[in-house]
XYZ file of N, CA, C and O in Angstrom:
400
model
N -84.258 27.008 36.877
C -84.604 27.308 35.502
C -83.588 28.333 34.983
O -83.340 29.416 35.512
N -82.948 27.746 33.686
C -82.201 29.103 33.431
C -82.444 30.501 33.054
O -83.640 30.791 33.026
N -82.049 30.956 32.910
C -82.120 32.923 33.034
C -82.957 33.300 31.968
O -83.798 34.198 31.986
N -82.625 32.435 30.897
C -83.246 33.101 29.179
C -84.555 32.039 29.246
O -85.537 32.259 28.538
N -84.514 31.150 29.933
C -85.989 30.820 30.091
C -86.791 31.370 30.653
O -87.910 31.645 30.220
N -86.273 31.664 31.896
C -87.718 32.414 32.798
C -87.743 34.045 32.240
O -88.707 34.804 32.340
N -86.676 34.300 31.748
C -87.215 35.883 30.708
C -88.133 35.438 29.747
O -89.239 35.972 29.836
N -87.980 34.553 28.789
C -89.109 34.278 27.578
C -90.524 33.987 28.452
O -91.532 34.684 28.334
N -90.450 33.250 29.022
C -91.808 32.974 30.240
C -92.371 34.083 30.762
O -93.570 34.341 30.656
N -91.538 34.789 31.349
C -91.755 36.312 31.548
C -92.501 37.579 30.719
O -93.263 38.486 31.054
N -91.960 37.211 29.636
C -92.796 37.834 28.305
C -93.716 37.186 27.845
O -94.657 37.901 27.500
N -93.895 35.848 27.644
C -95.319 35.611 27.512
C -96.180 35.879 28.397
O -97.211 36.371 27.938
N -96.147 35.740 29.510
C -96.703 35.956 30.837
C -97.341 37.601 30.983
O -98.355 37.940 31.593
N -96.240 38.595 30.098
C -97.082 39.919 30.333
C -97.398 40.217 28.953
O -98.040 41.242 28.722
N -97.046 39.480 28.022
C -98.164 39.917 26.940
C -99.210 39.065 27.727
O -99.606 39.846 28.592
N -99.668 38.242 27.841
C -100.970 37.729 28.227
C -101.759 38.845 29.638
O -102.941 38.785 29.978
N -100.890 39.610 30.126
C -101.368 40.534 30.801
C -101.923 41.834 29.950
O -102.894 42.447 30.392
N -101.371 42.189 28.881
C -101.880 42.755 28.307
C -103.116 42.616 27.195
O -103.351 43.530 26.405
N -103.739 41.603 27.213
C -104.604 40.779 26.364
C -104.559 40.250 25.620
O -105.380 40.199 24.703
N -103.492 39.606 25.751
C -102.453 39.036 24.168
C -102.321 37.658 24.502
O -102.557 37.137 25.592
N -101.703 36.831 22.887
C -101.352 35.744 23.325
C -100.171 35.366 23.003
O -100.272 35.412 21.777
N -98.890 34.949 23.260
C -97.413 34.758 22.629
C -97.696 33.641 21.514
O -98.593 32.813 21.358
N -96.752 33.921 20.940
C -96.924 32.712 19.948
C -96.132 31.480 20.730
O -96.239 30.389 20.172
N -95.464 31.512 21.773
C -94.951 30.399 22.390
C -96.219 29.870 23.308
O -96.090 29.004 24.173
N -97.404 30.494 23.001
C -99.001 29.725 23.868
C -99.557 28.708 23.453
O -99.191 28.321 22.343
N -100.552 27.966 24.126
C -101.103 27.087 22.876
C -102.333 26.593 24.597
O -101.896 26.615 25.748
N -103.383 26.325 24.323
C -104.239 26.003 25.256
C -103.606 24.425 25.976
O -102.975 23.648 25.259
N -103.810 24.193 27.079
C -103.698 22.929 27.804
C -104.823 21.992 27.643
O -106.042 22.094 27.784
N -104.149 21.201 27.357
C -105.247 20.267 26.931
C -106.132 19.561 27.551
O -105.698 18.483 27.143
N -107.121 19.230 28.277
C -107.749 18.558 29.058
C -108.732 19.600 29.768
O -109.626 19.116 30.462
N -108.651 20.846 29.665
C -109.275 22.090 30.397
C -110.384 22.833 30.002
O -111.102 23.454 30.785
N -110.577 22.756 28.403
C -111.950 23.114 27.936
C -111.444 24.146 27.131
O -111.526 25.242 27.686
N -110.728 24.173 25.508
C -110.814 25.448 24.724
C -109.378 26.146 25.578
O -108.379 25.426 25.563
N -109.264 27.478 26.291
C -108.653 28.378 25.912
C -108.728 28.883 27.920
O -108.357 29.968 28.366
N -109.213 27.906 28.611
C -109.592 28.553 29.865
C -108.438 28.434 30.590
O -108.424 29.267 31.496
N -107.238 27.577 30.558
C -105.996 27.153 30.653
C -105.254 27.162 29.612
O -105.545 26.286 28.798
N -104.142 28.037 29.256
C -103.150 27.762 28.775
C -101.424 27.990 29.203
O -100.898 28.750 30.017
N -100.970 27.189 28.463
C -99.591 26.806 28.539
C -98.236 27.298 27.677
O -98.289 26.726 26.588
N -97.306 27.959 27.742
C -96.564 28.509 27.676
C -95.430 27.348 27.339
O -95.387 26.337 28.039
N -94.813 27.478 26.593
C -93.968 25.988 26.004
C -92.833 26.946 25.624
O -92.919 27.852 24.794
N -91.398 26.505 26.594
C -90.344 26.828 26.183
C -89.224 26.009 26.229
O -88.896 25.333 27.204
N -88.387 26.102 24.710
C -86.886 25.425 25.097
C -85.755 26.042 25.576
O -85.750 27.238 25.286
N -84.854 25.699 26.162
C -83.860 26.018 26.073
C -82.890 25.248 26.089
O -82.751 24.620 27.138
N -81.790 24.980 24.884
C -80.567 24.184 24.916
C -81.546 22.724 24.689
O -82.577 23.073 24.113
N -81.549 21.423 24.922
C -81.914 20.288 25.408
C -83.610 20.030 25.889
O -84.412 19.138 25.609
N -83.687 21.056 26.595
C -84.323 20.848 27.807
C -85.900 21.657 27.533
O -86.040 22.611 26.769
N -87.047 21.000 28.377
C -88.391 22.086 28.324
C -88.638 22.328 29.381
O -88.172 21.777 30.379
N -89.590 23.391 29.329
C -90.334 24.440 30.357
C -91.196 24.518 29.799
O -91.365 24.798 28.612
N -92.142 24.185 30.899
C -93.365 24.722 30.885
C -94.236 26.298 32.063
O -93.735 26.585 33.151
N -94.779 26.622 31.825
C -95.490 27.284 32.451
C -97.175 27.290 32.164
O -97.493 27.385 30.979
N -98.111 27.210 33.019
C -99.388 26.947 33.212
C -99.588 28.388 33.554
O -98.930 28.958 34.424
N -100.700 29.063 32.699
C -101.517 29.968 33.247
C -103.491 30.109 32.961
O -104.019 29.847 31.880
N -104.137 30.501 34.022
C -105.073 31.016 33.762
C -105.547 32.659 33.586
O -105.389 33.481 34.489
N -105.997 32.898 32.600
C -106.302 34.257 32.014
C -107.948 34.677 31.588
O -108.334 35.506 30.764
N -108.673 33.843 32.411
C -109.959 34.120 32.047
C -110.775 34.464 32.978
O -111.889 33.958 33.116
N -110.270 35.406 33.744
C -110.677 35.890 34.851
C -110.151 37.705 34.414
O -109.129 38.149 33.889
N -111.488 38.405 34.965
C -111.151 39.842 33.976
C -110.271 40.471 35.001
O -110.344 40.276 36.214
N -109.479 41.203 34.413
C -108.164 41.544 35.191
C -107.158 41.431 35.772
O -106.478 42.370 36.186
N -106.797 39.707 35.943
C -106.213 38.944 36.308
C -105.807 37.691 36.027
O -106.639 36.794 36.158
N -104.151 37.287 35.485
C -103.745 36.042 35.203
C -103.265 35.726 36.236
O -102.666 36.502 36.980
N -103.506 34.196 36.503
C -102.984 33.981 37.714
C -102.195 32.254 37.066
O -102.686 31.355 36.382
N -100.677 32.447 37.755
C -100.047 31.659 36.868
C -100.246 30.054 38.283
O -100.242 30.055 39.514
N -100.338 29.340 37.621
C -100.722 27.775 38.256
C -99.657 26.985 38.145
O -99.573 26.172 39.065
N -98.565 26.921 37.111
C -97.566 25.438 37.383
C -96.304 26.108 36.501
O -96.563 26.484 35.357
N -95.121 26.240 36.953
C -93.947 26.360 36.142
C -92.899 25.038 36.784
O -92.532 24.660 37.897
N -92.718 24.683 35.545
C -92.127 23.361 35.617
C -91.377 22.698 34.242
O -91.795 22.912 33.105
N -90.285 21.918 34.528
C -89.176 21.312 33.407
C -89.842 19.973 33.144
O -90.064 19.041 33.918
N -90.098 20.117 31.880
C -90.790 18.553 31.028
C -89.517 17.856 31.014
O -88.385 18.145 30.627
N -90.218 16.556 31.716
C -88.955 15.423 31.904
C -90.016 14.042 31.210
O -90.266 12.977 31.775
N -90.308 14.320 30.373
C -91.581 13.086 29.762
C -90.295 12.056 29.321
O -89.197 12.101 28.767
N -91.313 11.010 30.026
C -90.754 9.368 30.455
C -91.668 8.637 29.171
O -91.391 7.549 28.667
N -92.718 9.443 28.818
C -93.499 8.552 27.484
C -94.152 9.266 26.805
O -95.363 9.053 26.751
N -93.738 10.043 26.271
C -94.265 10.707 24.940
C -94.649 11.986 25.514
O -94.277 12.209 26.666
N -95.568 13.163 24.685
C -95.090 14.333 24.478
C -96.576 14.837 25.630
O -96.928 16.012 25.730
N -97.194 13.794 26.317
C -98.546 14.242 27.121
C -97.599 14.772 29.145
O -96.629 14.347 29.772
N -98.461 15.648 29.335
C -97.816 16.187 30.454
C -98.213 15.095 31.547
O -99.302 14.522 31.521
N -97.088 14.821 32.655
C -98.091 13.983 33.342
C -98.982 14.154 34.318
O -99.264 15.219 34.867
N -99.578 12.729 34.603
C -101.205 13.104 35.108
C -100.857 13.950 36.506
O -101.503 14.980 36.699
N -99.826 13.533 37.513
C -99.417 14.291 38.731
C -99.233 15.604 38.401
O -99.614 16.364 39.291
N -98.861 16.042 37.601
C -98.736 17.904 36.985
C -100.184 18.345 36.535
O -100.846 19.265 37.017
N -100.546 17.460 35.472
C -102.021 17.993 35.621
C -102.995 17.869 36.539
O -104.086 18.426 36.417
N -102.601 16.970 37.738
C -103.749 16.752 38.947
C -103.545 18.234 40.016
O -104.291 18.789 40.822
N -102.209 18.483 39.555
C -101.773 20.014 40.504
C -102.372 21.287 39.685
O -102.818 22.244 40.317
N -102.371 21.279 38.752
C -102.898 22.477 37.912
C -104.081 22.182 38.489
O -104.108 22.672 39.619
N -105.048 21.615 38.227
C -106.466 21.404 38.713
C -106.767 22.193 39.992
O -107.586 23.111 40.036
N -105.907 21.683 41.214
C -106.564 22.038 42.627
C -106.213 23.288 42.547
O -106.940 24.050 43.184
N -104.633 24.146 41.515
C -104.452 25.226 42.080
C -105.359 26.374 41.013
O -105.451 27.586 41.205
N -106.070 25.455 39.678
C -107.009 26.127 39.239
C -108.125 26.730 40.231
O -108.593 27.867 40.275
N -108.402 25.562 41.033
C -109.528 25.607 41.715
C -109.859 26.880 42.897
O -110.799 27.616 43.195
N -107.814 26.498 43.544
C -108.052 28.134 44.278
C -108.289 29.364 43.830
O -108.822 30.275 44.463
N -107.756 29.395 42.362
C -107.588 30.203 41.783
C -108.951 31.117 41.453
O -109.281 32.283 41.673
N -109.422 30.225 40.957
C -111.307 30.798 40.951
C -111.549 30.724 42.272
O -112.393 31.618 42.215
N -111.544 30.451 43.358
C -111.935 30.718 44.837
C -111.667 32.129 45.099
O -112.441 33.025 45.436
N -109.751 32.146 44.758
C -109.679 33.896 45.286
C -110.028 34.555 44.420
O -110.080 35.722 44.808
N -110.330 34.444 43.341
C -110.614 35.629 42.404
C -112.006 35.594 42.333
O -112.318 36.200 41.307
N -113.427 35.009 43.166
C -114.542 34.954 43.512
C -114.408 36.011 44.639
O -114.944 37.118 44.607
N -113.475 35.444 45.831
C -113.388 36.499 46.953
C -112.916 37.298 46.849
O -112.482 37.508 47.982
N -112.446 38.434 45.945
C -112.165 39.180 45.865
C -113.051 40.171 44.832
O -112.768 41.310 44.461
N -114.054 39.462 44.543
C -115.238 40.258 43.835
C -115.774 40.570 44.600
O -116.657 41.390 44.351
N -115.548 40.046 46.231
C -117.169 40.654 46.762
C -116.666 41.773 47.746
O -117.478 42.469 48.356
């Protein structure tokens, strides 16, 4: 990923640490509202994405950074969103175990 991408990613990533939302955010779609969102960046040609969850108090925990290579239109595909899912899933696992 190039340099001025993963800096802009970077800054959305800690405004959302700070309780914020970048204007480069926008919720993921398929996840329910605002419980997943996604971080949408260009650079030159090319996209980036980044997946985060932020609805866990005190903790974002980032799930998928990855270059949109869409083969059919502007929907992420289902193999990227089948990975966000399971690593959602740990995600609420450790941040359960670590409440107790």
């Amino acid at each position: 990923m190039p340099q001025q991408a993963r800096k802009d990613i970077g800054q959305a990533l800690y405004t959302a640490q700070q309780g914020l939302t970048d204007p480069a955010v926008k919720p993921l779609k398929g996840f329910g509202g605002t419980r997943v969102m996604e971080i949408v960046e260009r650079y030159r040609a090319d996209a980036y994405r980044a997946v985060y969850a932020a609805q866990f108090e005190n903790a974002v925990y980032v799930l998928h950074v990855f270059q949109k290579k869409s083969k059919s239109g502007i929907a992420t595909p289902k193999h990227e969103i089948d990975l966000i899912r399971r690593r959602l899933a740990e995600a609420e696992r450790h941040y359960r175990e670590r409440q107790n």
